[in-house]
Coordinates of N, CA and C in Angstrom, one line a residue:
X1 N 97.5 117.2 113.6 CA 99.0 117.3 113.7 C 99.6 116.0 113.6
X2 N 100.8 115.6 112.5 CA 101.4 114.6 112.4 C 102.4 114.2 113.6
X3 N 102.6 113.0 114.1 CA 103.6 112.8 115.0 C 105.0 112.7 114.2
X4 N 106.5 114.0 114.3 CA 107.5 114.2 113.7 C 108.4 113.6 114.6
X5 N 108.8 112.1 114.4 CA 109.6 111.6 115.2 C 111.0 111.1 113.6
X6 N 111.7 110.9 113.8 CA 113.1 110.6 113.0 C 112.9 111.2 111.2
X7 N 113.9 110.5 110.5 CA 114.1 111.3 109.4 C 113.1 111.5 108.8
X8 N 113.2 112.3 107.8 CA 111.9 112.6 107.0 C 110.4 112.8 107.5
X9 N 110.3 113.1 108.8 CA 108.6 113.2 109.0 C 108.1 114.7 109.2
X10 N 109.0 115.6 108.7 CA 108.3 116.5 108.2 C 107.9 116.8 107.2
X11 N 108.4 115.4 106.4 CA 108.2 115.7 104.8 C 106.8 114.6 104.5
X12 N 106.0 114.9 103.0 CA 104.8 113.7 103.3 C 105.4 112.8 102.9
X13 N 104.5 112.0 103.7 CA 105.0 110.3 103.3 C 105.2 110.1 102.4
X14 N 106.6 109.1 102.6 CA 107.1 108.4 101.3 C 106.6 107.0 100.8
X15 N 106.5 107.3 99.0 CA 105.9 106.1 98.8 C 106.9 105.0 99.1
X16 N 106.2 103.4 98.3 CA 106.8 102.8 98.5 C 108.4 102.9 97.8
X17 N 108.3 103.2 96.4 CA 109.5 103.5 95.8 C 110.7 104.6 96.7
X18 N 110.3 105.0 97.0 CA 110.8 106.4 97.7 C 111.6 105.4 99.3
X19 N 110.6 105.0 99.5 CA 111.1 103.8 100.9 C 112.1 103.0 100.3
X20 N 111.9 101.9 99.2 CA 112.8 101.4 98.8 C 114.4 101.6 98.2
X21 N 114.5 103.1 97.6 CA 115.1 103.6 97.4 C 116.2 103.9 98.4
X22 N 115.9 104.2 99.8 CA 115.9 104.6 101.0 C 116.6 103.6 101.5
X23 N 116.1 102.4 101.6 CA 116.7 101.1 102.0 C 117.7 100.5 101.4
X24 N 117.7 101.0 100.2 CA 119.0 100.1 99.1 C 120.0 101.1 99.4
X25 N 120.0 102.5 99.9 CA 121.1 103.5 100.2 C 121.7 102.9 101.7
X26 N 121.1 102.3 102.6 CA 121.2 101.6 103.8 C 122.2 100.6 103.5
X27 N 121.5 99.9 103.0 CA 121.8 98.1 102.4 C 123.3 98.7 102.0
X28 N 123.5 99.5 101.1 CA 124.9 100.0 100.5 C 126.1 100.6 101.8
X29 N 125.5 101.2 102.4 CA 126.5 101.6 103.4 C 126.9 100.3 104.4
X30 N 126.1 98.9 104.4 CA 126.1 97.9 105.3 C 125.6 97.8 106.4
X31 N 124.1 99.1 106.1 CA 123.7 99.4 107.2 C 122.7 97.6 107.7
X32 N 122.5 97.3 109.0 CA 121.0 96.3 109.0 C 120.0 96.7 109.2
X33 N 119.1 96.1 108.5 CA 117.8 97.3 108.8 C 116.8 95.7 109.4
X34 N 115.8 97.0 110.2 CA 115.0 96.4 111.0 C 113.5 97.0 111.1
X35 N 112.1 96.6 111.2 CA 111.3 97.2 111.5 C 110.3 96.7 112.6
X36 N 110.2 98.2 113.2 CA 108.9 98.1 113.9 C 107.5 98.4 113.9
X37 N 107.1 98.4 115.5 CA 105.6 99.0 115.2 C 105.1 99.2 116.4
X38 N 104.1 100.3 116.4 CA 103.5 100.6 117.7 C 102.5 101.2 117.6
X39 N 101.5 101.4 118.7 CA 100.2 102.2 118.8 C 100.4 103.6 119.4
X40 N 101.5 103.6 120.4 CA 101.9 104.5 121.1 C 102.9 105.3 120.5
X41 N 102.7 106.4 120.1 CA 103.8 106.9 119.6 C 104.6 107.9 120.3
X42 N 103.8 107.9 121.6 CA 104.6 109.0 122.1 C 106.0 109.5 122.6
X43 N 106.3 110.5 122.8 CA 107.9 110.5 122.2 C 108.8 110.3 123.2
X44 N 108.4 109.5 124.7 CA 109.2 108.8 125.5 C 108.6 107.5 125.1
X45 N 108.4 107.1 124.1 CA 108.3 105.7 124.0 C 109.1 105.3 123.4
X46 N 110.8 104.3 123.6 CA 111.2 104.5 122.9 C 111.3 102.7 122.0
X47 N 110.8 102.6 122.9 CA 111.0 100.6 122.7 C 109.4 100.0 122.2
X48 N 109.7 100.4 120.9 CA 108.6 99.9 119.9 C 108.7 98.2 119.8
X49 N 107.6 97.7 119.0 CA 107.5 96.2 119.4 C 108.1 95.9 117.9
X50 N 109.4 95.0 118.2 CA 110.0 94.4 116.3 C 109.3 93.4 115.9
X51 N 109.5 93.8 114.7 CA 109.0 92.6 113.5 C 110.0 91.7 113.1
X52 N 109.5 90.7 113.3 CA 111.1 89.8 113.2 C 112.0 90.1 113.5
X53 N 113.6 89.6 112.9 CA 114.4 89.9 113.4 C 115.2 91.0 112.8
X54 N 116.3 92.0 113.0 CA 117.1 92.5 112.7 C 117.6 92.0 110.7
X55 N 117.4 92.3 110.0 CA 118.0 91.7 108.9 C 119.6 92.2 108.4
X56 N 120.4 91.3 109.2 CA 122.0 91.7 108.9 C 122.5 91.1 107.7
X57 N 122.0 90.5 107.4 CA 122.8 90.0 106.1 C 122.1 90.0 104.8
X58 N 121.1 90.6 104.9 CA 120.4 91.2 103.6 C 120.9 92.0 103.0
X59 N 121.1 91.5 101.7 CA 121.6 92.6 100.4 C 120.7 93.1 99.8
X60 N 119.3 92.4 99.5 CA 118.4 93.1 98.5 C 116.6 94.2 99.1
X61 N 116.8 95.1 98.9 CA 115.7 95.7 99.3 C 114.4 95.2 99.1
X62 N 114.5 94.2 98.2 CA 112.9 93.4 98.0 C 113.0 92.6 99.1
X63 N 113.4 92.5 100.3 CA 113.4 91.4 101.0 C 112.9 92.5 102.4
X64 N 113.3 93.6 102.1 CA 113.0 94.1 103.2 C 111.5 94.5 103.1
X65 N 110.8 95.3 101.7 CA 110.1 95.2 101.5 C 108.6 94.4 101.2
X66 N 109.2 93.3 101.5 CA 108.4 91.9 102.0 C 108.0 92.1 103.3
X67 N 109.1 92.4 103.8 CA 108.5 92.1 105.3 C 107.7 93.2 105.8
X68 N 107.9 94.8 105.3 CA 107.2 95.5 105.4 C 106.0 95.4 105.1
X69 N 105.4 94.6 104.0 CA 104.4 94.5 103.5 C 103.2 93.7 104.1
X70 N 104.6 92.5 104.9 CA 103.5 91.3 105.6 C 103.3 92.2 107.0
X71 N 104.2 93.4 107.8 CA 103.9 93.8 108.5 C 102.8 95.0 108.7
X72 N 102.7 95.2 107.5 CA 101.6 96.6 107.5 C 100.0 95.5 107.1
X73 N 100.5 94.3 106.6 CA 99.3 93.4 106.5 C 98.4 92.9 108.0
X74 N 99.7 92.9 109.0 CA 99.2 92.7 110.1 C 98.8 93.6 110.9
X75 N 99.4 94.9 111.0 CA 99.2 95.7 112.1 C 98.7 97.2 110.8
X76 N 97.3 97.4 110.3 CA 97.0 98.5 109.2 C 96.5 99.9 110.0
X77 N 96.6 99.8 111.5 CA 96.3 101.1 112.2 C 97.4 101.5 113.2
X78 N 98.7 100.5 113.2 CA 99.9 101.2 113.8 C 100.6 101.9 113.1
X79 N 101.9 102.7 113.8 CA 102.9 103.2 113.0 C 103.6 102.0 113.1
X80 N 104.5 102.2 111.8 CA 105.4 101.2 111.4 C 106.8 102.0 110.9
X81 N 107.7 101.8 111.2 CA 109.2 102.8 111.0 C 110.0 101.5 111.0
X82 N 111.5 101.5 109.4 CA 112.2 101.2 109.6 C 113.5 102.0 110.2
X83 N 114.3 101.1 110.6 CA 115.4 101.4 111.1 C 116.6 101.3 110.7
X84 N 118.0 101.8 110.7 CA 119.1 101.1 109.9 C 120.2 101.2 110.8
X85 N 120.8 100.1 111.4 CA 121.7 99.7 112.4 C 123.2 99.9 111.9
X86 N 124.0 100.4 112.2 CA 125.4 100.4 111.7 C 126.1 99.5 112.8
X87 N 126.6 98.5 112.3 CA 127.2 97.4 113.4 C 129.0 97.5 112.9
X88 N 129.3 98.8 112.7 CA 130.9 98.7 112.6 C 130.9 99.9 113.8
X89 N 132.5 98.6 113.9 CA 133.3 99.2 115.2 C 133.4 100.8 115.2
X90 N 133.0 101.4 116.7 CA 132.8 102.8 117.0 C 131.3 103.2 116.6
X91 N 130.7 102.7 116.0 CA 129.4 103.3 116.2 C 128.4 102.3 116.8
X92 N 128.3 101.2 116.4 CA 127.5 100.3 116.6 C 125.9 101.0 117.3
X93 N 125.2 101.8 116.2 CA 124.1 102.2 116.4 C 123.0 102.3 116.0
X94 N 122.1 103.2 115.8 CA 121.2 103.0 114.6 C 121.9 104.7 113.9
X95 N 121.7 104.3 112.7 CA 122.3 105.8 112.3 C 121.2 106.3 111.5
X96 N 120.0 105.6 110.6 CA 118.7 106.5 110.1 C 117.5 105.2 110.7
X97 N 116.6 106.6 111.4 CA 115.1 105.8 111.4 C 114.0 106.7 110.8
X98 N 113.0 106.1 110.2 CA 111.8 106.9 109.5 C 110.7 106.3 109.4
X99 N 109.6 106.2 110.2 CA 108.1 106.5 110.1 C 107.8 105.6 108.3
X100 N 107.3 104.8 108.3 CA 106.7 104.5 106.6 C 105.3 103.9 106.8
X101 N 104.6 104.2 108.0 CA 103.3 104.4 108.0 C 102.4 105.0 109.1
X102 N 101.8 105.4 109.1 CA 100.9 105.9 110.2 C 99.3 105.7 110.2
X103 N 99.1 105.5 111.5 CA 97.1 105.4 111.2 C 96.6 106.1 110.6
X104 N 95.1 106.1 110.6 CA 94.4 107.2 109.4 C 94.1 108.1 110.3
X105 N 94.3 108.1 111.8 CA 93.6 109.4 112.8 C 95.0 108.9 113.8
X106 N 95.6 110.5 113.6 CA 97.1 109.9 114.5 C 96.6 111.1 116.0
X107 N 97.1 110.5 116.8 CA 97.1 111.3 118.1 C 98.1 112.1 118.4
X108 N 97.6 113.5 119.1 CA 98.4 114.4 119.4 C 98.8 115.0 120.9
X109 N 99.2 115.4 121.1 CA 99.8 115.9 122.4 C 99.8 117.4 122.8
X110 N 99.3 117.4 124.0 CA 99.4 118.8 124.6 C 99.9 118.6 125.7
X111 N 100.8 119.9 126.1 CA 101.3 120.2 127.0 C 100.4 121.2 128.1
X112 N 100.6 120.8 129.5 CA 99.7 121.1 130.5 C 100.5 121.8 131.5
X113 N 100.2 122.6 131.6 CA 100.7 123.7 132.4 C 100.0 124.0 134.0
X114 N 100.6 123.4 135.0 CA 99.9 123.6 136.6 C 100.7 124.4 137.4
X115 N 100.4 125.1 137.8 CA 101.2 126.2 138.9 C 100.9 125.4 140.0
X116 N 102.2 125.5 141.2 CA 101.7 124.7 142.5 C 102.5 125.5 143.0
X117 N 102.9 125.0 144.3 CA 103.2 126.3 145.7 C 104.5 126.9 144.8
X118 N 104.2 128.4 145.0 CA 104.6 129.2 145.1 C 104.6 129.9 143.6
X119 N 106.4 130.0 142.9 CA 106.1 130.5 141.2 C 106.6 128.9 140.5
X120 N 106.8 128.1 141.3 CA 106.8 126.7 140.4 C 105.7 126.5 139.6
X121 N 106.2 125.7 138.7 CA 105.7 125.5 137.5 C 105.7 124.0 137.1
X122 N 104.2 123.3 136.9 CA 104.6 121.9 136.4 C 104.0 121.2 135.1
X123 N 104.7 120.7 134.5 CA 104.6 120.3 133.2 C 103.9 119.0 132.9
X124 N 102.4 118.4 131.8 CA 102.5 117.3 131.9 C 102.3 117.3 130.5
X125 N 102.5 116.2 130.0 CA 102.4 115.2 128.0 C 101.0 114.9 128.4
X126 N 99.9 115.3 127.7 CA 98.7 114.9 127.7 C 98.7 114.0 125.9
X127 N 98.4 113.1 126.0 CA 97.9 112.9 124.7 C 96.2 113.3 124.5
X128 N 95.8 113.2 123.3 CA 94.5 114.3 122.7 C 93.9 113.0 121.4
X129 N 93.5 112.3 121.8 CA 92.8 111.7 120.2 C 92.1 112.0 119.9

């Protein structure tokens, strides 16, 4: 089972062209884009570890995909997701994030179901590798 966290991860991975494409539609709205990475993907994790810094004043998507490149050079069994920051007044947020790599064996999650006193019911996130 894939982990479906932000845009496009129900769809298969996008190549690199497909990413880049992706990023220059960013870059055009004035979005900043940023990437991370993590081992944990689980879905209260929300503060993944950044790769450098924020890129705000990048115009060209070969720059982003540089750094994606040197980052997947470093970390080849994390996820790695960029992100795209909108830093105009009233939103100042991220407005698209998406998954552009995943390990070769991703972990999955089950939900655990414990009955305790009485008809309560208790819930746990097991992860499953």
């Amino acid at each position: 089972m894939r982990v479906t966290q932000g845009a496009f991860s129900f769809l298969p991975d996008l190549t690199d062209d497909q990413i880049k494409k992706q990023v220059a539609w960013c870059l055009d709205q004035e979005w900043a884009v940023s990437i991370e990475f993590t081992d944990d993907p689980h879905p209260r994790n929300t503060y993944w570890e950044m790769w450098g810094n924020p890129m705000f004043d990048l115009q060209d998507p070969a720059g982003v995909m540089q750094e994606l490149a040197a980052c997947r050079a470093a970390h080849p069994d994390h996820y790695i997701r960029l992100n795209a920051f909108d830093s105009s007044r009233g939103w100042e947020a991220v407005r698209m994030s998406f998954i552009v790599q995943r390990p070769k064996v991703e972990p999955t999650f089950r939900l655990e179901r414990t009955e305790v006193e009485g008809r309560t019911q208790r819930y746990t996130l097991v992860t499953v590798r």
